[in-house]
Coordinates of C-alpha atoms in Angstrom, one line a residue:
M24 CA -61.0 -30.2 -19.0
L25 CA -62.1 -33.2 -17.0
L26 CA -65.7 -34.4 -16.7
R27 CA -66.9 -36.5 -13.9
E28 CA -70.6 -36.3 -14.7
V29 CA -72.8 -34.9 -17.4
V30 CA -76.5 -34.5 -18.1
I31 CA -77.8 -35.4 -21.5
A32 CA -80.3 -32.7 -22.4
T33 CA -82.8 -34.7 -24.3
G34 CA -86.3 -36.1 -23.7
N35 CA -85.7 -38.7 -26.5
Q36 CA -85.0 -42.1 -24.9
G37 CA -83.4 -43.4 -28.0
K38 CA -80.8 -40.6 -28.0
L39 CA -80.2 -41.0 -24.3
N40 CA -79.5 -44.8 -24.8
E41 CA -77.0 -44.0 -27.6
Y42 CA -75.2 -41.5 -25.4
R43 CA -75.0 -44.0 -22.5
K44 CA -73.5 -46.6 -24.8
I45 CA -71.0 -44.2 -26.4
L46 CA -69.9 -42.5 -23.2
H47 CA -69.9 -45.6 -21.1
G48 CA -67.0 -45.8 -18.7
P49 CA -66.0 -45.9 -15.0
E50 CA -64.8 -42.2 -14.9
L51 CA -67.9 -40.5 -16.3
R52 CA -71.4 -40.6 -14.8
V53 CA -74.0 -40.1 -17.6
L54 CA -77.3 -38.6 -16.3
G55 CA -80.7 -38.3 -18.0
L56 CA -83.3 -35.7 -17.3
E57 CA -85.1 -38.2 -15.0
D58 CA -82.0 -37.9 -12.7
V59 CA -82.2 -34.1 -12.3
P60 CA -85.0 -31.7 -11.3
V61 CA -85.6 -30.2 -14.8
A62 CA -87.9 -30.8 -17.8
M63 CA -87.2 -30.3 -21.5
S64 CA -90.4 -28.2 -21.6
E65 CA -88.3 -25.5 -20.1
V66 CA -86.0 -25.3 -23.1
I67 CA -87.1 -23.3 -26.2
E68 CA -85.8 -24.5 -29.6
T69 CA -85.6 -21.8 -32.2
G70 CA -85.7 -24.4 -35.0
R71 CA -83.4 -22.1 -37.0
S72 CA -80.3 -24.3 -36.8
Y73 CA -78.9 -27.4 -35.3
V74 CA -76.2 -25.6 -33.4
N75 CA -78.5 -23.0 -31.9
N76 CA -80.9 -25.7 -30.7
A77 CA -78.1 -27.8 -29.3
I78 CA -76.6 -24.8 -27.4
A79 CA -80.0 -23.7 -26.1
K80 CA -80.6 -27.2 -24.6
A81 CA -77.1 -27.5 -23.1
V82 CA -77.0 -24.0 -21.6
A83 CA -80.5 -24.3 -20.1
I84 CA -79.8 -27.6 -18.4
A85 CA -76.3 -26.7 -17.2
K86 CA -77.6 -23.4 -15.7
T87 CA -80.6 -25.1 -14.0
T88 CA -78.7 -28.1 -12.6
G89 CA -75.2 -26.8 -12.0
I90 CA -73.9 -29.9 -13.8
P91 CA -72.2 -29.9 -17.2
A92 CA -74.7 -30.7 -19.9
I93 CA -74.7 -32.0 -23.5
G94 CA -77.3 -30.7 -25.8
D95 CA -78.0 -32.4 -29.1
D96 CA -79.9 -31.5 -32.2
S97 CA -80.0 -33.5 -35.4
G98 CA -81.9 -34.0 -38.5
L99 CA -82.3 -35.8 -41.8
E100 CA -81.5 -33.8 -45.0
I101 CA -82.9 -35.2 -48.2
D102 CA -81.5 -33.7 -51.4
A103 CA -84.7 -34.5 -53.5
L104 CA -86.7 -32.6 -50.9
N105 CA -84.4 -29.6 -50.9
G106 CA -82.8 -30.5 -47.6
A107 CA -86.0 -31.3 -45.7
P108 CA -86.9 -32.3 -43.1
G109 CA -83.7 -30.6 -41.7
P110 CA -83.9 -29.0 -38.3
V111 CA -87.6 -29.7 -38.0
S112 CA -87.1 -33.5 -38.5
A113 CA -88.6 -34.4 -35.1
R114 CA -91.8 -32.5 -36.0
Y115 CA -91.9 -33.1 -39.8
G116 CA -95.4 -33.4 -41.1
I117 CA -96.9 -31.2 -38.5
N118 CA -95.4 -28.2 -40.2
L119 CA -96.9 -29.4 -43.4
R120 CA -100.4 -29.6 -41.8
Q121 CA -100.4 -33.4 -42.2
K122 CA -102.9 -34.1 -39.4
N123 CA -102.3 -37.9 -39.6
V124 CA -98.6 -37.6 -38.8
R125 CA -98.3 -38.4 -35.1
S126 CA -95.5 -40.8 -34.7
E127 CA -92.0 -41.7 -36.0
R128 CA -93.6 -44.4 -38.2
D129 CA -96.0 -41.8 -39.7
R130 CA -93.1 -39.5 -40.5
N131 CA -91.3 -42.3 -42.2
E132 CA -94.3 -43.2 -44.3
L133 CA -94.8 -39.6 -45.2
I134 CA -91.3 -39.3 -46.6
L135 CA -91.5 -42.6 -48.5
D136 CA -94.8 -41.3 -50.0
L137 CA -93.2 -38.0 -51.0
M138 CA -90.3 -39.9 -52.7
K139 CA -92.2 -42.8 -54.3
S140 CA -91.3 -41.7 -57.8
I141 CA -87.7 -41.0 -57.2
P142 CA -85.1 -43.7 -58.2
L143 CA -82.5 -44.8 -55.7
P144 CA -79.5 -43.0 -57.3
K145 CA -81.4 -39.7 -56.7
R146 CA -82.5 -40.6 -53.1
T147 CA -79.3 -39.2 -51.6
A148 CA -79.5 -38.0 -48.0
R149 CA -77.6 -37.4 -44.8
F150 CA -78.0 -37.4 -41.1
R151 CA -76.5 -34.3 -39.5
A152 CA -76.0 -33.9 -35.7
C153 CA -74.7 -31.0 -33.7
V154 CA -73.7 -31.6 -30.0
A155 CA -72.9 -28.8 -27.6
L156 CA -71.3 -29.1 -24.2
A157 CA -72.1 -26.4 -21.7
M158 CA -70.5 -25.9 -18.3
P159 CA -72.3 -24.1 -15.5
G160 CA -69.7 -21.4 -16.0
N161 CA -71.0 -21.0 -19.6
I162 CA -68.0 -22.6 -21.4
I163 CA -69.5 -24.0 -24.6
I164 CA -67.9 -26.4 -27.1
T165 CA -69.8 -27.6 -30.2
R166 CA -69.0 -30.3 -32.7
E167 CA -70.9 -31.6 -35.8
G168 CA -71.1 -35.1 -37.4
V169 CA -72.5 -36.1 -40.7
C170 CA -73.4 -39.6 -42.1
E171 CA -74.1 -39.9 -45.8
G172 CA -76.5 -42.4 -47.3
F173 CA -79.8 -42.9 -49.2
I174 CA -83.5 -43.1 -48.5
A175 CA -84.8 -46.6 -48.8
E176 CA -87.9 -47.5 -50.8
S177 CA -89.4 -49.2 -47.8
P178 CA -88.5 -49.5 -44.1
R179 CA -85.8 -52.1 -43.1
G180 CA -84.9 -53.4 -39.7
D181 CA -86.3 -53.2 -36.2
D182 CA -83.6 -51.5 -34.2
G183 CA -82.9 -47.8 -33.7
F184 CA -85.4 -45.0 -33.7
G185 CA -86.7 -42.1 -35.8
Y186 CA -85.7 -42.3 -39.4
D187 CA -83.2 -45.2 -38.9
P188 CA -85.4 -47.8 -40.8
I189 CA -85.5 -45.7 -44.0
F190 CA -81.9 -44.5 -44.0
L191 CA -79.5 -46.7 -45.9
I192 CA -75.7 -46.7 -45.5
P193 CA -73.5 -47.4 -48.6
D194 CA -73.6 -51.2 -48.1
G195 CA -77.4 -51.2 -48.4
R196 CA -78.3 -51.9 -44.8
S197 CA -80.4 -49.4 -42.9
M198 CA -79.4 -47.7 -39.7
A199 CA -82.0 -50.0 -38.0
Q200 CA -80.1 -53.1 -39.2
I201 CA -76.5 -52.5 -38.0
G202 CA -76.7 -52.7 -34.2
D203 CA -73.9 -51.1 -32.2
L204 CA -72.0 -50.3 -35.4
K205 CA -74.3 -47.3 -35.7
N206 CA -72.6 -45.6 -32.7
T207 CA -69.3 -45.6 -34.6
I208 CA -70.5 -44.5 -38.1
S209 CA -73.5 -42.4 -37.3
H210 CA -73.7 -38.6 -37.3
R211 CA -74.2 -38.6 -33.6
G212 CA -71.4 -41.0 -32.9
K213 CA -69.0 -38.9 -35.0
A214 CA -70.1 -35.6 -33.3
I215 CA -69.6 -37.1 -29.8
A216 CA -66.2 -38.5 -30.8
A217 CA -65.1 -35.0 -31.9
L218 CA -66.5 -33.5 -28.8
L219 CA -64.6 -36.0 -26.6
T220 CA -61.4 -35.1 -28.5
A221 CA -61.9 -31.4 -27.8
I222 CA -62.6 -32.1 -24.1
S223 CA -59.5 -34.2 -23.7
S224 CA -57.4 -31.6 -25.5
G225 CA -58.4 -29.1 -22.9
K226 CA -60.2 -26.9 -25.3
Q227 CA -62.3 -24.3 -23.4
T228 CA -63.6 -21.9 -26.0
I229 CA -66.9 -21.4 -27.7
D230 CA -66.6 -23.0 -31.1
A231 CA -69.6 -23.3 -33.5

């Protein structure tokens, strides 16, 4: 399977920037939603699983544009919070009726507050990402990536987006402090690498 162009099915500019860095190359044109006549409001997420959400995004955009599309769904899973926020990471706080949670910073502060009495050894967590490639002919390939770490006691770093400032990798730095290394070790970076391997191997089957 050879890709010449692909649409990244996300309205999150941070995610799109990461995809453009990871997929950068002369043989592949990476498009954002601003480059095609479609809006993410047309895509319905079930919220039930990462893979279902990723497939829904990819299939909807590929069908509408006639261009191969990559859908992405990811989340932060905190062991001390029984796996929350999980698939609702982007909307966490709203589902808890926390009216003051309106931004990424608010969500980070909410999590730090919920975990303020939990010592670092028990603040284990992971980022999980599922990416799905959908072709206009409905060929779907999915891959997953996981990055293990800990929840910080306070935000660290100014790069990245989402929960990056409060997620620590094993060396003690946050995802917002490691620059382009993030694209190699992150959940999304691992999932995309696995997807590219599947594409280059000629795999053409649905694989969740």
